[in-house]
Amino acid sequence: MNLMEKERLVRDKAEELEPASAEAVIEWAVSAFSNITFACSFGAEDVVIVDMLQKISPKTDIFYLDTDFHFEETYATRDRLAKRYNLEFVRGVPKLTPEQQAEQYGDELWKSDPNLCCNIRKVVPLTEILSKYDAWITGIRRDQAPTRANAKKVEYDYKFGLIKFNPIADWTSDDVWNYIRKHDVIYNPLHDNNYPSIGCSHCTRQVMPGEDPRAGRWSGKEKTECGLHK
């Protein structure tokens, strides 16, 4: 399938699947693309999709980017999910260890140049993983950030050169938590301690009452995305 054919498919399916349920979007995605993967960060949205995938297509690859800087609670959530569903997550790793990164770029790169840190520890490993697939699934929602407001349930990802599915793009935070409670889905306990959006431990803080849900990410910086989706 060439680029023009992919773009036509995306246009047709984006319109057709916009009113569809998240499960229906995932069902079509995995049936249309056998070589598809899901990017999991172990946040609330992503554990919902892990649960859906295990019911719809349990053999679909699920990967995560191990930046070496995740919270212990995030790694524990990974392990609990793996045990419950009897699955093995594909682990994406940076080329540089934290020690090598510090030696090459200086200590605490996430403070001096957070974009470079994210590029080394997230974007480059993601690019390598996605190069092996024809399509990917994400847990992004439109109301999470202005940069995600126009996300379609099916779109062509020009940055990584493959088709991208955002099955819960039209969900609210309440929709996510209603699903988690209804289906007793394992989730990161940091969510219960004022961490609505969870990234690396160095760049994520608690969100205070009245703040934007993503205010805890790269607090004090102009940065709002790690570079995976924009």
XYZ file of N, CA and C in Angstrom:
690
model
N 0.849 -1.191 0.000
C 0.000 0.000 0.000
C 0.889 1.247 0.000
N 0.723 2.083 -1.050
C 1.546 3.291 -1.107
C 0.933 4.398 -0.256
N 1.636 5.530 -0.179
C 1.197 6.611 0.698
C -0.175 7.133 0.306
N -0.433 7.284 -0.983
C -1.721 7.807 -1.428
C -2.859 6.868 -1.019
N -2.625 5.577 -1.145
C -3.645 4.594 -0.750
C -3.870 4.626 0.754
N -2.792 4.802 1.506
C -2.917 4.886 2.964
C -3.714 6.124 3.357
N -3.422 7.242 2.714
C -4.139 8.484 3.024
C -5.619 8.354 2.695
N -5.949 7.698 1.593
C -7.347 7.495 1.224
C -8.044 6.599 2.236
N -7.365 5.541 2.637
C -7.930 4.638 3.636
C -8.188 5.385 4.945
N -7.238 6.194 5.359
C -7.377 6.950 6.599
C -8.560 7.902 6.528
N -8.692 8.617 5.413
C -9.817 9.546 5.271
C -11.159 8.831 5.383
N -11.267 7.703 4.689
C -12.525 6.950 4.693
C -12.824 6.389 6.079
N -11.818 5.789 6.700
C -12.043 5.133 7.987
C -12.177 6.129 9.125
N -11.511 7.258 9.039
C -11.635 8.275 10.093
C -13.081 8.737 10.197
N -13.719 8.916 9.061
C -15.125 9.340 9.059
C -16.041 8.204 9.503
N -15.778 7.012 9.002
C -16.632 5.865 9.320
C -16.546 5.465 10.790
N -15.350 5.528 11.364
C -15.155 5.051 12.729
C -15.281 6.131 13.794
N -15.473 7.372 13.399
C -15.594 8.443 14.385
C -16.708 8.158 15.404
N -17.901 7.699 14.978
C -18.944 7.426 15.976
C -18.830 6.050 16.634
N -17.851 5.258 16.223
C -17.732 3.886 16.719
C -17.167 3.847 18.133
N -17.440 2.771 18.835
C -16.895 2.574 20.179
C -15.402 2.309 20.095
N -14.729 2.467 21.218
C -13.289 2.185 21.265
C -13.015 0.736 20.886
N -13.851 -0.152 21.384
C -13.671 -1.575 21.076
C -13.803 -1.837 19.576
N -14.762 -1.157 18.940
C -14.962 -1.347 17.500
C -13.774 -0.839 16.706
N -13.202 0.276 17.137
C -12.015 0.811 16.464
C -10.857 -0.178 16.582
N -10.663 -0.712 17.775
C -9.581 -1.683 17.984
C -9.832 -2.949 17.171
N -11.068 -3.418 17.150
C -11.394 -4.627 16.379
C -11.057 -4.441 14.908
N -11.413 -3.275 14.358
C -11.116 -3.049 12.943
C -9.612 -2.923 12.741
N -8.943 -2.225 13.633
C -7.499 -2.003 13.494
C -6.730 -3.318 13.454
N -7.023 -4.208 14.391
C -6.252 -5.456 14.464
C -6.636 -6.427 13.345
N -7.863 -6.278 12.813
C -8.255 -7.139 11.689
C -7.656 -6.646 10.380
N -7.518 -5.322 10.259
C -6.970 -4.742 9.028
C -5.443 -4.792 8.988
N -4.817 -4.746 10.163
C -3.357 -4.720 10.235
C -2.870 -5.787 11.209
N -2.389 -6.866 10.678
C -1.873 -7.928 11.555
C -0.571 -7.480 12.216
N 0.171 -6.618 11.523
C 1.445 -6.124 12.042
C 1.209 -4.772 12.722
N 0.556 -4.813 13.869
C 0.178 -3.610 14.602
C 0.647 -3.731 16.043
N 0.868 -2.607 16.696
C 1.334 -2.629 18.085
C 0.627 -1.537 18.874
N 0.669 -1.673 20.183
C 0.091 -0.656 21.067
C 1.180 -0.087 21.946
N 1.240 1.262 22.027
C 2.224 1.944 22.865
C 1.626 2.204 24.235
N 2.195 1.576 25.256
C 1.642 1.658 26.603
C 2.596 2.403 27.538
N 2.053 3.392 28.248
C 2.858 4.113 29.235
C 2.392 3.799 30.657
N 1.391 2.915 30.769
C 0.855 2.460 32.050
C 0.088 3.540 32.795
N -0.372 4.563 32.069
C -1.293 5.529 32.642
C -2.712 4.999 32.568
N -3.663 5.766 33.079
C -5.049 5.299 33.158
C -5.620 4.949 31.788
N -5.375 5.815 30.789
C -5.902 5.549 29.454
C -5.322 4.257 28.884
N -4.033 4.064 29.101
C -3.373 2.914 28.483
C -3.756 1.589 29.124
N -3.994 1.569 30.427
C -4.402 0.297 31.041
C -5.795 -0.094 30.572
N -6.627 0.897 30.223
C -7.941 0.607 29.643
C -7.769 -0.131 28.319
N -6.864 0.368 27.487
C -6.665 -0.264 26.182
C -5.988 -1.617 26.322
N -5.098 -1.766 27.295
C -4.527 -3.098 27.566
C -5.657 -4.086 27.849
N -6.594 -3.684 28.688
C -7.715 -4.574 29.029
C -8.548 -4.897 27.788
N -8.828 -3.901 26.971
C -9.608 -4.140 25.752
C -8.879 -5.080 24.800
N -7.585 -4.848 24.629
C -6.809 -5.693 23.719
C -6.768 -7.143 24.170
N -6.697 -7.352 25.474
C -6.650 -8.726 25.965
C -7.956 -9.467 25.699
N -9.031 -8.715 25.569
C -10.326 -9.318 25.260
C -10.558 -9.469 23.759
N -9.938 -8.581 22.978
C -10.173 -8.564 21.534
C -9.078 -9.274 20.753
N -7.834 -8.996 21.088
C -6.693 -9.532 20.332
C -5.494 -9.697 21.253
N -5.517 -10.707 22.117
C -4.468 -10.850 23.135
C -3.061 -11.079 22.592
N -2.933 -11.423 21.328
C -1.601 -11.661 20.764
C -0.973 -10.396 20.161
N -1.729 -9.312 20.138
C -1.176 -8.064 19.612
C -0.045 -7.565 20.512
N 1.060 -7.184 19.896
C 2.212 -6.688 20.666
C 1.846 -5.417 21.434
N 2.325 -5.349 22.655
C 2.208 -4.137 23.463
C 3.615 -3.772 23.921
N 4.038 -2.565 23.621
C 5.387 -2.162 24.023
C 5.340 -0.964 24.956
N 6.438 -0.775 25.673
C 6.606 0.424 26.490
C 8.034 0.917 26.340
N 8.225 2.194 26.582
C 9.553 2.788 26.506
C 10.124 2.887 27.911
N 11.143 2.107 28.172
C 11.765 2.115 29.494
C 12.855 3.173 29.515
N 12.494 4.348 29.999
C 13.439 5.469 30.026
C 14.493 5.336 31.118
N 14.334 4.366 31.998
C 15.162 4.169 33.196
C 14.809 5.160 34.297
N 13.859 6.058 34.022
C 13.518 7.100 34.988
C 12.061 7.037 35.438
N 11.402 5.922 35.211
C 10.001 5.815 35.624
C 9.890 5.710 37.147
N 8.720 6.064 37.652
C 8.427 5.857 39.072
C 8.393 4.354 39.364
N 8.732 4.009 40.599
C 8.645 2.603 41.000
C 7.212 2.098 40.856
N 6.241 2.966 41.121
C 4.837 2.569 40.993
C 4.486 2.208 39.548
N 5.140 2.860 38.607
C 4.883 2.554 37.196
C 5.408 1.170 36.844
N 6.620 0.863 37.295
C 7.159 -0.475 37.037
C 6.318 -1.547 37.735
N 5.829 -1.247 38.923
C 4.993 -2.205 39.642
C 3.670 -2.427 38.912
N 3.118 -1.365 38.331
C 1.887 -1.493 37.546
C 2.127 -2.372 36.330
N 3.247 -2.180 35.674
C 3.623 -3.051 34.544
C 3.631 -4.518 34.966
N 4.262 -4.792 36.084
C 4.395 -6.173 36.538
C 3.046 -6.779 36.921
N 2.191 -5.995 37.534
C 0.863 -6.485 37.918
C 0.009 -6.782 36.690
N 0.089 -5.917 35.688
C -0.653 -6.156 34.448
C -0.139 -7.408 33.740
N 1.170 -7.554 33.693
C 1.764 -8.724 33.032
C 1.299 -10.012 33.702
N 1.214 -9.990 35.025
C 0.780 -11.175 35.758
C -0.701 -11.458 35.542
N -1.528 -10.424 35.604
C -2.975 -10.637 35.450
C -3.307 -11.211 34.072
N -2.716 -10.637 33.027
C -3.081 -11.034 31.665
C -2.130 -12.070 31.064
N -1.125 -12.465 31.831
C -0.149 -13.430 31.349
C 0.466 -12.965 30.030
N 0.953 -11.754 30.038
C 1.544 -11.205 28.819
C 2.944 -10.684 29.096
N 3.684 -10.528 28.012
C 5.043 -9.999 28.113
C 5.121 -8.719 27.287
N 5.384 -7.616 27.948
C 5.490 -6.351 27.249
C 6.811 -6.265 26.492
N 6.754 -5.722 25.290
C 7.969 -5.460 24.525
C 8.623 -4.212 25.139
N 9.902 -4.307 25.450
C 10.600 -3.218 26.141
C 11.493 -2.453 25.177
N 11.206 -1.158 25.029
C 12.058 -0.303 24.219
C 13.030 0.441 25.112
N 14.296 0.449 24.753
C 15.311 1.066 25.617
C 16.153 2.074 24.842
N 16.637 3.122 25.516
C 17.531 4.092 24.868
C 18.885 3.465 24.572
N 19.591 4.077 23.634
C 20.937 3.583 23.318
C 21.919 3.910 24.446
N 21.634 4.988 25.184
C 22.526 5.418 26.260
C 21.948 5.047 27.625
N 22.766 4.517 28.495
C 22.355 4.341 29.878
C 22.298 5.723 30.536
N 21.659 5.848 31.692
C 21.673 7.140 32.379
C 23.089 7.650 32.640
N 23.998 6.736 32.958
C 25.383 7.132 33.230
C 26.074 7.641 31.964
N 25.846 6.961 30.842
C 26.443 7.387 29.580
C 25.874 8.736 29.134
N 24.579 8.913 29.360
C 23.956 10.186 29.003
C 24.551 11.329 29.821
N 24.724 11.100 31.111
C 25.309 12.131 31.979
C 26.745 12.449 31.570
N 27.486 11.420 31.197
C 28.876 11.627 30.791
C 28.954 12.431 29.499
N 28.018 12.168 28.586
C 28.057 12.816 27.272
C 27.424 14.211 27.273
N 26.350 14.379 28.063
C 25.585 15.627 27.994
C 25.543 16.399 29.317
N 26.107 15.827 30.349
C 26.072 16.478 31.652
C 24.982 15.921 32.542
N 25.130 16.130 33.838
C 24.151 15.622 34.795
C 22.799 16.314 34.613
N 21.758 15.562 34.901
C 20.386 16.078 34.911
C 20.033 16.795 33.608
N 20.198 16.103 32.511
C 19.884 16.666 31.197
C 18.418 17.094 31.111
N 17.554 16.382 31.858
C 16.130 16.707 31.842
C 15.859 18.122 32.344
N 16.800 18.694 33.082
C 16.658 20.081 33.551
C 17.224 21.077 32.544
N 18.385 20.775 31.997
C 19.058 21.720 31.095
C 18.480 21.683 29.683
N 18.056 20.494 29.228
C 17.515 20.360 27.875
C 16.513 19.204 27.849
N 15.308 19.425 28.368
C 14.333 18.338 28.444
C 13.947 17.771 27.084
N 13.964 18.601 26.040
C 13.628 18.083 24.711
C 14.659 17.062 24.237
N 15.920 17.350 24.481
C 16.968 16.409 24.093
C 16.861 15.132 24.912
N 16.588 15.270 26.204
C 16.441 14.090 27.060
C 15.309 13.203 26.560
N 14.160 13.810 26.238
C 13.024 13.041 25.723
C 13.363 12.399 24.378
N 14.117 13.115 23.572
C 14.486 12.567 22.267
C 15.354 11.320 22.418
N 16.314 11.402 23.325
C 17.224 10.269 23.546
C 16.494 9.089 24.160
N 15.657 9.356 25.153
C 15.103 8.279 25.957
C 13.717 7.818 25.501
N 13.074 8.612 24.620
C 11.736 8.231 24.166
C 11.597 8.196 22.641
N 11.894 9.333 21.999
C 11.588 9.445 20.574
C 12.426 8.496 19.723
N 13.724 8.438 19.969
C 14.577 7.551 19.176
C 14.210 6.085 19.397
N 14.032 5.619 20.645
C 13.599 4.226 20.832
C 12.228 3.948 20.201
N 11.318 4.927 20.285
C 9.999 4.742 19.672
C 10.132 4.593 18.158
N 10.950 5.435 17.550
C 11.148 5.364 16.102
C 11.652 3.991 15.688
N 12.575 3.437 16.466
C 13.125 2.114 16.157
C 12.061 1.032 16.279
N 11.237 1.108 17.313
C 10.193 0.102 17.487
C 9.153 0.203 16.380
N 8.678 1.418 16.100
C 7.609 1.582 15.116
C 8.058 1.233 13.703
N 9.356 1.269 13.443
C 9.856 0.915 12.114
C 9.569 -0.548 11.765
N 9.213 -1.338 12.770
C 8.942 -2.761 12.564
C 7.461 -3.040 12.312
N 6.621 -1.997 12.379
C 5.177 -2.199 12.284
C 4.554 -1.359 11.167
N 3.314 -1.719 10.826
C 2.560 -0.993 9.809
C 1.561 -0.018 10.422
N 1.221 -0.214 11.683
C 0.235 0.643 12.348
C 0.456 0.574 13.854
N -0.032 1.631 14.551
C 0.067 1.594 16.011
C -1.169 2.184 16.647
N -1.398 1.778 17.893
C -2.543 2.214 18.683
C -2.016 3.037 19.850
N -2.726 4.118 20.171
C -2.333 4.933 21.320
C -3.546 5.169 22.217
N -3.277 5.719 23.401
C -4.342 6.025 24.349
C -4.602 7.506 24.489
N -4.209 8.317 23.508
C -4.400 9.755 23.647
C -5.874 10.141 23.544
N -6.228 11.237 24.249
C -7.585 11.789 24.217
C -7.525 13.253 23.784
N -8.551 13.706 23.121
C -8.559 15.079 22.601
C -8.539 16.130 23.700
N -9.167 15.826 24.828
C -9.261 16.861 25.866
C -8.070 16.870 26.818
N -7.038 16.087 26.511
C -5.857 16.074 27.376
C -5.013 17.326 27.227
N -4.936 17.835 26.005
C -4.068 18.987 25.743
C -4.445 19.612 24.412
N -4.177 20.908 24.230
C -4.471 21.556 22.945
C -3.786 20.871 21.770
N -2.612 20.305 22.010
C -1.875 19.627 20.934
C -2.560 18.349 20.485
N -3.529 17.867 21.258
C -4.222 16.625 20.916
C -5.685 16.851 20.536
N -6.096 18.109 20.532
C -7.510 18.439 20.338
C -8.060 17.982 18.997
N -7.216 17.889 17.989
C -7.683 17.514 16.652
C -7.376 16.060 16.297
N -6.990 15.267 17.276
C -6.671 13.863 17.013
C -7.898 13.128 16.495
N -7.707 12.364 15.439
C -8.790 11.547 14.885
C -8.618 10.109 15.362
N -9.691 9.354 15.299
C -9.587 7.964 15.731
C -8.724 7.146 14.778
N -8.663 7.593 13.527
C -7.770 6.982 12.548
C -7.063 8.114 11.827
N -5.742 8.081 11.780
C -4.997 9.123 11.090
C -3.680 8.565 10.576
N -3.098 9.282 9.639
C -1.785 8.867 9.150
C -0.722 9.633 9.916
N 0.196 8.903 10.490
C 1.265 9.496 11.290
C 2.468 9.749 10.385
N 2.564 10.984 9.896
C 3.649 11.318 8.971
C 5.004 11.295 9.663
N 5.024 11.549 10.944
C 6.300 11.573 11.661
C 6.968 10.203 11.648
N 6.156 9.154 11.836
C 6.728 7.804 11.913
C 6.392 6.943 10.696
N 5.555 7.470 9.800
C 5.296 6.771 8.546
C 4.413 5.553 8.645
N 3.385 5.612 9.484
C 2.459 4.491 9.583
C 1.085 4.979 10.058
N 0.099 4.106 9.985
C -1.260 4.479 10.367
C -1.409 4.384 11.881
N -2.099 5.366 12.423
C -2.218 5.512 13.872
C -3.694 5.473 14.281
N -3.984 4.700 15.314
C -5.345 4.582 15.832
C -5.396 5.152 17.250
N -6.375 6.028 17.473
C -6.603 6.622 18.792
C -8.034 6.278 19.227
N -8.272 5.050 19.657
C -9.648 4.572 19.873
C -10.439 5.296 20.947
N -9.754 5.932 21.919
C -10.503 6.647 22.958
C -10.297 8.155 22.827
N -10.050 8.618 21.611
C -9.815 10.043 21.373
C -10.961 10.909 21.876
N -12.192 10.408 21.769
C -13.359 11.194 22.168
C -13.801 10.940 23.606
N -13.036 10.188 24.360
C -13.393 9.907 25.758
C -13.008 11.085 26.654
N -13.704 11.171 27.772
C -13.335 12.100 28.831
C -12.604 11.328 29.919
N -12.050 12.062 30.871
C -11.411 11.408 32.019
C -12.424 10.550 32.775
N -13.648 11.039 32.889
C -14.696 10.256 33.565
C -14.965 8.945 32.840
N -14.951 8.974 31.512
C -15.147 7.738 30.744
C -14.061 6.718 31.075
N -12.830 7.214 31.165
C -11.695 6.332 31.473
C -11.885 5.678 32.837
N -12.182 6.491 33.837
C -12.296 5.954 35.190
C -13.556 5.119 35.386
N -14.605 5.408 34.655
C -15.797 4.555 34.713
C -15.474 3.165 34.173
N -14.668 3.103 33.100
C -14.273 1.806 32.544
C -13.392 1.051 33.529
N -12.430 1.754 34.112
C -11.529 1.108 35.071
C -12.303 0.499 36.233
N -13.250 1.239 36.760
C -14.029 0.737 37.895
C -14.953 -0.406 37.477
N -15.600 -0.244 36.355
C -16.544 -1.264 35.893
C -15.855 -2.596 35.631
N -14.654 -2.546 35.081
C -13.953 -3.776 34.688
C -12.831 -4.146 35.655
N -12.732 -3.429 36.764
C -11.722 -3.716 37.782
C -10.327 -3.791 37.174
N -9.976 -2.776 36.412
C -8.687 -2.736 35.721
C -7.596 -2.253 36.680
N -6.465 -2.912 36.644
C -5.302 -2.487 37.431
C -4.826 -1.132 36.918
N -4.504 -0.212 37.833
C -4.015 1.090 37.415
C -2.903 1.561 38.347
N -2.184 2.557 37.884
C -1.054 3.105 38.637
C -1.567 3.810 39.894
N -1.134 3.415 41.076
C -1.627 4.036 42.314
C -1.277 5.507 42.444
N -0.326 5.989 41.650
C -0.013 7.417 41.688
C -1.218 8.266 41.290
N -2.121 7.689 40.505
C -3.328 8.425 40.116
C -4.169 8.802 41.341
N -4.057 8.025 42.395
C -4.824 8.314 43.613
C -4.146 9.366 44.485
N -2.986 9.830 44.043
C -2.207 10.782 44.838
C -1.896 12.054 44.033
N -2.895 12.501 43.267
C -2.787 13.754 42.499
C -1.757 13.717 41.378
N -1.658 12.556 40.705
C -0.838 12.449 39.504
C -1.744 11.999 38.352
N -2.506 12.921 37.743
C -3.394 12.516 36.651
C -2.635 12.111 35.389
N -1.467 12.696 35.180
C -0.635 12.375 34.031
C 0.751 12.004 34.542
N 1.212 10.813 34.166
C 2.444 10.282 34.764
C 3.504 10.044 33.692
N 4.643 10.675 33.863
C 5.772 10.448 32.973
C 6.972 9.985 33.779
N 8.140 10.473 33.423
C 9.346 10.135 34.179
C 9.314 10.830 35.543
N 9.940 10.214 36.510
C 9.899 10.748 37.874
C 10.574 12.112 37.975
N 11.591 12.354 37.155
C 12.304 13.634 37.220
C 11.459 14.795 36.708
N 10.517 14.517 35.830
C 9.781 15.587 35.144
C 8.287 15.561 35.424
N 7.871 14.887 36.477
C 6.452 14.802 36.811
C 6.263 15.144 38.284
N 5.335 16.030 38.567
C 5.014 16.381 39.946
C 3.506 16.227 40.168
N 3.112 16.303 41.419
C 1.694 16.272 41.743
C 1.001 17.517 41.185
N -0.266 17.355 40.857
C -1.068 18.459 40.350
C -1.958 18.964 41.477
N -1.926 20.264 41.688
C -2.702 20.856 42.764
C -4.141 21.134 42.316
N -5.077 21.242 43.261
C -6.475 21.528 42.917
C -6.601 22.779 42.052
N -7.372 22.657 40.973
C -7.582 23.782 40.075
C -6.591 23.873 38.926
N -5.515 23.102 38.990
C -4.530 23.118 37.914
C -4.980 22.222 36.764
N -4.436 22.485 35.585
C -4.668 21.632 34.424
C -4.115 20.238 34.723
N -4.804 19.174 34.276
C -4.343 17.815 34.560
C -2.915 17.514 34.111
N -2.433 18.237 33.087
C -1.068 17.992 32.610
C -0.072 19.019 33.146
N -0.509 19.820 34.137
C 0.380 20.831 34.710
C 1.572 20.214 35.420
N 1.456 18.959 35.808
C 2.537 18.298 36.513
C 3.638 17.782 35.619
N 3.454 17.871 34.296
C 4.464 17.402 33.352
C 5.362 18.561 32.935
N 6.663 18.419 33.117
C 7.650 19.450 32.765
C 7.260 20.797 33.379
N 6.887 20.763 34.641
C 6.439 21.970 35.331
C 7.505 23.062 35.276
N 7.077 24.279 34.946
C 8.006 25.402 34.854
C 8.677 25.524 33.503
N 8.406 24.598 32.593
C 8.968 24.647 31.243
C 7.850 24.953 30.247
N 8.215 25.421 29.074
C 7.237 25.638 28.020
C 6.845 24.327 27.359
N 7.581 23.302 27.608
C 7.362 21.990 27.014
C 6.038 21.389 27.489
N 5.252 20.830 26.538
C 3.975 20.189 26.887
C 3.858 18.773 26.367
N 4.737 18.367 25.443
C 4.712 17.034 24.875
C 6.142 16.483 24.860
N 6.239 15.147 24.910
C 7.573 14.541 24.879
C 8.083 14.338 23.461
N 7.204 14.532 22.471
C 7.638 14.377 21.083
C 7.142 13.111 20.435
N 6.381 12.300 21.160
C 5.882 11.054 20.604
C 4.683 11.285 19.693
N 3.880 12.277 20.045
C 2.647 12.500 19.292
C 2.650 13.804 18.511
N 3.555 14.721 18.811
C 3.648 15.970 18.076
C 5.119 16.341 17.895
